[in-house]
Coordinates of C-alpha atoms in Angstrom, one line a residue:
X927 CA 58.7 -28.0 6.9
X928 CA 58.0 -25.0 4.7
X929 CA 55.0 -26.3 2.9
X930 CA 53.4 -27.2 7.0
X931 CA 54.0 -23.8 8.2
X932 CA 52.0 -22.3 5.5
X933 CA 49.4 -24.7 5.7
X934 CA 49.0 -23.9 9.2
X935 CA 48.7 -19.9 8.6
X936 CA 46.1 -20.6 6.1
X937 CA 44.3 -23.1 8.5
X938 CA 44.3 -20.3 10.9
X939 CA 43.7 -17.7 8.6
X940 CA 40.3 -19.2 8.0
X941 CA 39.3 -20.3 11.7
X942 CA 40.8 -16.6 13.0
X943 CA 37.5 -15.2 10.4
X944 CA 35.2 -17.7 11.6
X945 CA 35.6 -16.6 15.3
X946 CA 35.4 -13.2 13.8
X947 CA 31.7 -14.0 12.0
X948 CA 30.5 -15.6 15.0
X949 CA 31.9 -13.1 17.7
X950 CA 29.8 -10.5 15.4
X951 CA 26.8 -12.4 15.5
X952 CA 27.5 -12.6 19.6
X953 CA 28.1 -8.8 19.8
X954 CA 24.6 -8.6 18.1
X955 CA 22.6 -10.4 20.5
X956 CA 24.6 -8.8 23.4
X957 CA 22.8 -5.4 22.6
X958 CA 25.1 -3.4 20.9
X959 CA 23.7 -0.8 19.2
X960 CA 23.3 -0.7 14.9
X961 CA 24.3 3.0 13.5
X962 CA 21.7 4.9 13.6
X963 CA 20.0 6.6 10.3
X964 CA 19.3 3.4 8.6
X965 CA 17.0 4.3 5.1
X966 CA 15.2 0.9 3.8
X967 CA 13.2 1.9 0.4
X968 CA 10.7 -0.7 -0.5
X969 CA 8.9 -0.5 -4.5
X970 CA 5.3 -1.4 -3.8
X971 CA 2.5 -1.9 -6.0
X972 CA -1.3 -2.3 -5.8
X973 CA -2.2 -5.6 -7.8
X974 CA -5.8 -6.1 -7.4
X975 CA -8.9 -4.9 -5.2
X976 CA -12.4 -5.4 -5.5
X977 CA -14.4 -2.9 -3.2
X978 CA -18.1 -3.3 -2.6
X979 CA -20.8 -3.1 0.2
X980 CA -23.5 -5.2 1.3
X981 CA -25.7 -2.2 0.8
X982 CA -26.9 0.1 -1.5
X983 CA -25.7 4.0 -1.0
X984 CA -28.3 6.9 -1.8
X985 CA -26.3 9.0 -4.6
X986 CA -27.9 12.2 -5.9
X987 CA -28.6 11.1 -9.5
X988 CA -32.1 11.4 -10.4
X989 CA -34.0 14.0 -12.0
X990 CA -36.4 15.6 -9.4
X991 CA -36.4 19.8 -10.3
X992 CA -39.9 20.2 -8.0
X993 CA -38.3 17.9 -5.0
X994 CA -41.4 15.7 -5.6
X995 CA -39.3 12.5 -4.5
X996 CA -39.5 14.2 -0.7
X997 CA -35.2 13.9 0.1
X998 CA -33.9 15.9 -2.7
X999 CA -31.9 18.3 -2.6
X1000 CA -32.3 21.3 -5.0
X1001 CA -33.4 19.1 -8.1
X1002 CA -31.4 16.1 -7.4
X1003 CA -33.1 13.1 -6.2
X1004 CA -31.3 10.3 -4.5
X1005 CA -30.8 7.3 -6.4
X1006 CA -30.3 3.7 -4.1
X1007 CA -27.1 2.5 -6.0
X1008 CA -24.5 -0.6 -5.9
X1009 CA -21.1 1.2 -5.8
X1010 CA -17.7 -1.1 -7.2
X1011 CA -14.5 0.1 -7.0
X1012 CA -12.0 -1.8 -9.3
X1013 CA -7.8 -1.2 -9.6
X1014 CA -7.8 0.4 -13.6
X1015 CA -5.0 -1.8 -13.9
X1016 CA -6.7 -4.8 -13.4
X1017 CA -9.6 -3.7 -16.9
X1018 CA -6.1 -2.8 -18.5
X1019 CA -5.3 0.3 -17.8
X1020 CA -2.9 2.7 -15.4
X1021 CA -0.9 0.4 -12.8
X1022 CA -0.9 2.0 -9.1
X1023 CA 2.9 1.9 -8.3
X1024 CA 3.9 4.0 -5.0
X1025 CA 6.8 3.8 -2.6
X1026 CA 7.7 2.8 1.1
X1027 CA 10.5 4.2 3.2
X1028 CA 11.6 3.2 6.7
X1029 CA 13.7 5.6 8.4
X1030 CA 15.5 4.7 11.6
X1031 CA 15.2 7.2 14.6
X1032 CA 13.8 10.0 11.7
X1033 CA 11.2 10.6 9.9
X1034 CA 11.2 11.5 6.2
X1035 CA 8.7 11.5 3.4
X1036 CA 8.7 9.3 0.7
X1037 CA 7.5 10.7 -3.0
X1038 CA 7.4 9.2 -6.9
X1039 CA 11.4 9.5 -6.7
X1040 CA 11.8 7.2 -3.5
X1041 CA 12.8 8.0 -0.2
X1042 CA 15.0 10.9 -0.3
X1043 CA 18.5 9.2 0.9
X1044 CA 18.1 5.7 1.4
X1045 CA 21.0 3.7 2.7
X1046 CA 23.5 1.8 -0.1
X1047 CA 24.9 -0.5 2.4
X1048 CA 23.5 -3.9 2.9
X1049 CA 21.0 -4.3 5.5
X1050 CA 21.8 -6.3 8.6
X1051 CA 18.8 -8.1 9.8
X1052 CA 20.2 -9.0 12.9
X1053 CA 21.7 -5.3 13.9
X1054 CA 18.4 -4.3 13.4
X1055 CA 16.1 -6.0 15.1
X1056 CA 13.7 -4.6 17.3
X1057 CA 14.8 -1.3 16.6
X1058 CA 12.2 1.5 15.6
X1059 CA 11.4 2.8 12.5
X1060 CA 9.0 5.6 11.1
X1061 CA 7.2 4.6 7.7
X1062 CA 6.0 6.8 5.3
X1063 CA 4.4 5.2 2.4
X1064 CA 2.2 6.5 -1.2
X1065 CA 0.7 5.2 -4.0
X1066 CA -0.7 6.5 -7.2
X1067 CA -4.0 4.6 -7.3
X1068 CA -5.8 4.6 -10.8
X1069 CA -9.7 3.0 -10.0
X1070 CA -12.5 2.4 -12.7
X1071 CA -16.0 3.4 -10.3
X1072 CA -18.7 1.5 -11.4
X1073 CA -22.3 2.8 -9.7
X1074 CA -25.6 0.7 -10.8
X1075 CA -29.4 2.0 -9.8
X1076 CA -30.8 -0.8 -7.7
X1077 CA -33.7 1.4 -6.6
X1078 CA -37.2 0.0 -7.2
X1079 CA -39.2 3.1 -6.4
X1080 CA -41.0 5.1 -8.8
X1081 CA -38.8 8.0 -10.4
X1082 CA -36.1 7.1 -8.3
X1083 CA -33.9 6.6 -11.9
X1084 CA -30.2 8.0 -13.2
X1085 CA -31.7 11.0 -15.4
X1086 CA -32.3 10.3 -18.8
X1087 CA -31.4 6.5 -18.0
X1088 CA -33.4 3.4 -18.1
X1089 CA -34.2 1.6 -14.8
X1090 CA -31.6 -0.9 -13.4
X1091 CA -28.5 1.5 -15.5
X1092 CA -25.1 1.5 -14.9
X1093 CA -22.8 4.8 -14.8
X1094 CA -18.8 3.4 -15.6
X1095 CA -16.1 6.2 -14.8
X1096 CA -12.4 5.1 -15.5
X1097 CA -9.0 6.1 -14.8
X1098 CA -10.3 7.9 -11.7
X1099 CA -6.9 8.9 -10.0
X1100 CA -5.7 10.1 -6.8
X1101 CA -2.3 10.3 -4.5
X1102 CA -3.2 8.1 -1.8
X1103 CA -0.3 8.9 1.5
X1104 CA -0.3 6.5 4.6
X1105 CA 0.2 8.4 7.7
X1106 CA 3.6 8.0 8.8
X1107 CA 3.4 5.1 11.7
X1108 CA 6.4 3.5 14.4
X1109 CA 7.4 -0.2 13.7
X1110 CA 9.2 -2.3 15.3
X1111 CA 11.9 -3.7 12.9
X1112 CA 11.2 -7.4 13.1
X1113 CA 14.0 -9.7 11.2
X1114 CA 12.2 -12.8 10.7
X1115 CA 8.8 -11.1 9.4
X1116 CA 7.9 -10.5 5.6
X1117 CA 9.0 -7.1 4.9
X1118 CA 10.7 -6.6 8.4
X1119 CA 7.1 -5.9 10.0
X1120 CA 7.5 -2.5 8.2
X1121 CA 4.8 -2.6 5.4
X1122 CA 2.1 -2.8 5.2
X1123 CA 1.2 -0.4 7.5
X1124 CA -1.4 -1.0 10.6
X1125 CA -5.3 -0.5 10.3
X1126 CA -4.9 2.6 12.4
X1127 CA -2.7 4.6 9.7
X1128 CA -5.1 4.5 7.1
X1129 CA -4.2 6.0 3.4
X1130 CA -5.6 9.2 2.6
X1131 CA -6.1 10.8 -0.9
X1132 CA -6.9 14.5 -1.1
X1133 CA -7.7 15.4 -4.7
X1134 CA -10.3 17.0 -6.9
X1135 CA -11.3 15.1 -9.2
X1136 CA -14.6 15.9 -11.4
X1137 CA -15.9 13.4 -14.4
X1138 CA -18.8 15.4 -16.9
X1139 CA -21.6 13.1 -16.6
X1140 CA -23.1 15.1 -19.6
X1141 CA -26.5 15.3 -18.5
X1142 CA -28.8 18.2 -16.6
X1143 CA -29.9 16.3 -13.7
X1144 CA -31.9 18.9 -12.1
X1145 CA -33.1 21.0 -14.9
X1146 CA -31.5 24.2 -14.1
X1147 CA -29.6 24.5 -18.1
X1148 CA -26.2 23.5 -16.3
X1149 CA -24.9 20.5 -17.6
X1150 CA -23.5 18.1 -13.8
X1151 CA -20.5 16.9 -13.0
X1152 CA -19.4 14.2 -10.4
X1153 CA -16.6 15.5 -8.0
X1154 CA -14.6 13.3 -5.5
X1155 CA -12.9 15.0 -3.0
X1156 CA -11.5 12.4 -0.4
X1157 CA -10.5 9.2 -0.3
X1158 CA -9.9 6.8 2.9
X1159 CA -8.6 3.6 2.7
X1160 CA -7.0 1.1 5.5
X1161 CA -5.6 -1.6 5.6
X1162 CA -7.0 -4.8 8.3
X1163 CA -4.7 -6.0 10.5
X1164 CA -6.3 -9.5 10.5
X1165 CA -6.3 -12.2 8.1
X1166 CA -3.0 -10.9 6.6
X1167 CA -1.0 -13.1 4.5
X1168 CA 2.2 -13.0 2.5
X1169 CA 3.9 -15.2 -0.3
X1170 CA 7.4 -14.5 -1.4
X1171 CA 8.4 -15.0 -4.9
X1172 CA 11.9 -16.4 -6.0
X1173 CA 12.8 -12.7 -6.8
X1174 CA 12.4 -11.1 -3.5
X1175 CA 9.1 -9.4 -4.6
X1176 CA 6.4 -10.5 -2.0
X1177 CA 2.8 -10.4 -2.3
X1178 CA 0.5 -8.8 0.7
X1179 CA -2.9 -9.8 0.9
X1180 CA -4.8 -7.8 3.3
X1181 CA -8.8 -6.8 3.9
X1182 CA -9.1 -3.3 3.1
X1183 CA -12.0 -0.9 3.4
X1184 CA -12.9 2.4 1.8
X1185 CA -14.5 5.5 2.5
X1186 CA -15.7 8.6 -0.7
X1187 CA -17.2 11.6 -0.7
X1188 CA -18.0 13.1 -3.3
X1189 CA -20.8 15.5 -4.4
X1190 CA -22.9 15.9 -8.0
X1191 CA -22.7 19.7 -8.5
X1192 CA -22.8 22.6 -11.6
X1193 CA -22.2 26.0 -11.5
X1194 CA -24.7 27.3 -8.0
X1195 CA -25.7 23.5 -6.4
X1196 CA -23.5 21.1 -4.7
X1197 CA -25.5 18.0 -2.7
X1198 CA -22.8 16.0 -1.6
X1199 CA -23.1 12.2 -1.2
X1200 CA -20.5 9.6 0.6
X1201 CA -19.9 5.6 0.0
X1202 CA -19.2 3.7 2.4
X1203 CA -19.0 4.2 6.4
X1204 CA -16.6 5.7 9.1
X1205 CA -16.6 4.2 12.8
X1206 CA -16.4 5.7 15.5
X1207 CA -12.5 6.1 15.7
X1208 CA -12.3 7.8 12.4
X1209 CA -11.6 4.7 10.4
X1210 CA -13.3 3.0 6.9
X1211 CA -16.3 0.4 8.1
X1212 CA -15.2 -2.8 6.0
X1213 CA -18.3 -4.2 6.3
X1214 CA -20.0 -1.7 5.0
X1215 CA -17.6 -0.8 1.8
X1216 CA -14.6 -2.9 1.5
X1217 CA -12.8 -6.0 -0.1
X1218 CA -9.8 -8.4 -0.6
X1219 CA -6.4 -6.8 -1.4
X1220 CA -3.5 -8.0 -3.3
X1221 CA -0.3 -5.4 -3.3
X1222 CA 3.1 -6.2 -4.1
X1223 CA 6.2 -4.9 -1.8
X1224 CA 10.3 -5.4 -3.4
X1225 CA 13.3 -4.5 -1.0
X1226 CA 15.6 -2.3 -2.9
X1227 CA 18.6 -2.4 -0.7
X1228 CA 20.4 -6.0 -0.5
X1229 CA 20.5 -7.6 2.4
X1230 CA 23.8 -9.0 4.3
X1231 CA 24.0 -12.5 4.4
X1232 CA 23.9 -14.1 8.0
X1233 CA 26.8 -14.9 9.8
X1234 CA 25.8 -19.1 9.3
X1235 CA 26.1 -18.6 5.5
X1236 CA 29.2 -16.9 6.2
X1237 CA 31.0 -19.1 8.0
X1238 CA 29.6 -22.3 6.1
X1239 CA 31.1 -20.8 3.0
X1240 CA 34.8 -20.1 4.7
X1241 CA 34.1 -23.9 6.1
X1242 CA 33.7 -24.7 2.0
X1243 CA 37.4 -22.7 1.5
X1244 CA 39.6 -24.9 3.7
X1245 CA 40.1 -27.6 1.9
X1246 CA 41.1 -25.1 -1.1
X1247 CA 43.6 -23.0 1.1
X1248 CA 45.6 -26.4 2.9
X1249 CA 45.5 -28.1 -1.2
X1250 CA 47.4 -24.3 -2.5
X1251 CA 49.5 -23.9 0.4

């Protein structure tokens, strides 16, 4: 008689969590509410990217100091050149690690550290379904420019190179910040919907850098430089695809296009040139300087398992509780 009663209390023990894990999953659906201020971090990662155009760009690279060549610009003469844009990390050098933070009903900025004070608790998929979160999102992108003289025309030549030459600058580096963007939290989607972000919040690198090119391009005594000064780059919302790997990390593939400006200046001249193409709403032309995309994306927080798993694994204890009791 003992031995019965006890069995019963752990029989309903068990079935009094099951209704529990299921009456959770109901309140769910019924539209309760999840707490608000939800932090997801994600670590991201830039894998590989090829960038090129169809087309030539017109960089100011030839020595003209009498503006013979009829479009130069205080000694510099424009040089028709094949422009490629290649991750550093993928010719061994610098990986292009960054960070993406979700914050629910707030917006925060995520930097090198991560996202400022992202949630420890599991994530609930479920509780958070269609709910809205701002993204904020950076990488540290290291690129090896590669820019080759495809111009037939007379003197139209890098200065002091032979025709057909190639100018290689490495390790070119630059913050590169998305601008922050509302998603809709989506529970069955890779990453939630939440990265990577739409075409229309483009990253955008501010930065300064300047490679010596070691030459005097227009003859003035003052040895040139190469300065970039912006850097646009978006990702397509089409032809997106995702693979997950067994440990969580999932790979993004994505069409991405890029827009530089830069300029070729010393101490008194600046002619500044561009590669690639904006369209009319203020966004990179991928047909005109663009490529395939491989980045990397790794949910930091765990994630709560669903209330099935749950309740198949108190199924599972049972038959242990009713053999102790």
């Amino acid at each position: 008689m003992i031995r019965s009663k006890f069995r019963n209390r752990g029989l309903m023990f068990v079935m009094c969590a099951m209704v529990t894990v299921f009456a959770a999953a109901g309140s769910v659906s019924a539209g309760v509410l999840p707490p608000p201020g939800v932090v997801i971090e994600f670590d991201t990662s830039l894998q590989d990217f090829t960038l090129q155009g169809p087309n030539p760009f017109p960089i100011p690279l030839a020595s003209d100091p009498t503006n013979n060549l009829g479009d130069s610009i205080d000694g510099y003469g424009f040089v028709d050149s094949q422009v490629t844009v290649t991750l550093s990390s993928m010719n061994g050098g610098t990986p292009s690690l960054g960070k993406a933070c979700a914050y629910q009903n707030a917006q925060g900025r995520a930097d090198r550290t991560g996202c400022g004070a992202p949630s420890s608790d599991p994530i609930d998929p479920d509780a958070l379904d269609g709910t809205n979160f701002i993204v904020d999102s950076f990488f540290d992108v290291f690129f090896d420019i590669t820019v080759t003289d495809v111009d037939p025309r007379s003197g139209r030549d890098y200065a002091g190179q032979p025709d057909g030459a190639s100018i290689v600058l490495p390790e070119q580096g630059a913050e590169m910040r998305s601008i922050s963007d509302l998603n809709i939290f989506d529970a069955d989607a890779f990453n939630f919907g939440l990265i990577p972000p739409p075409e229309g919040a483009p990253y955008i690198g501010h930065f300064d850098v300047v490679i010596p090119l070691g030459a005097d391009i227009n003859g003035n005594g003052e040895l040139d430089k190469m300065k970039f000064t912006l850097v646009t780059h978006s990702v397509g919302d089409g032809n997106r695809t995702f693979i997950q790997l067994p440990d969580g990390t999932v790979l993004d593939e994505f069409d991405s296009g890029a827009f530089l400006e830069g300029a070729i200046l010393d101490v008194i001249d600046d002619p500044p040139f561009i590669i690639g193409a904006m369209l009319p709403n203020g966004l990179p032309d991928m047909s005109a300087f663009g490529g395939r995309t491989t980045a990397t994306s790794l949910l930091l927080p765990p994630v709560v398992p669903e209330p099935t798993t749950l309740a198949l694994g108190l199924i599972g204890m049972l038959p242990f509780t009713m053999r102790r009791r």
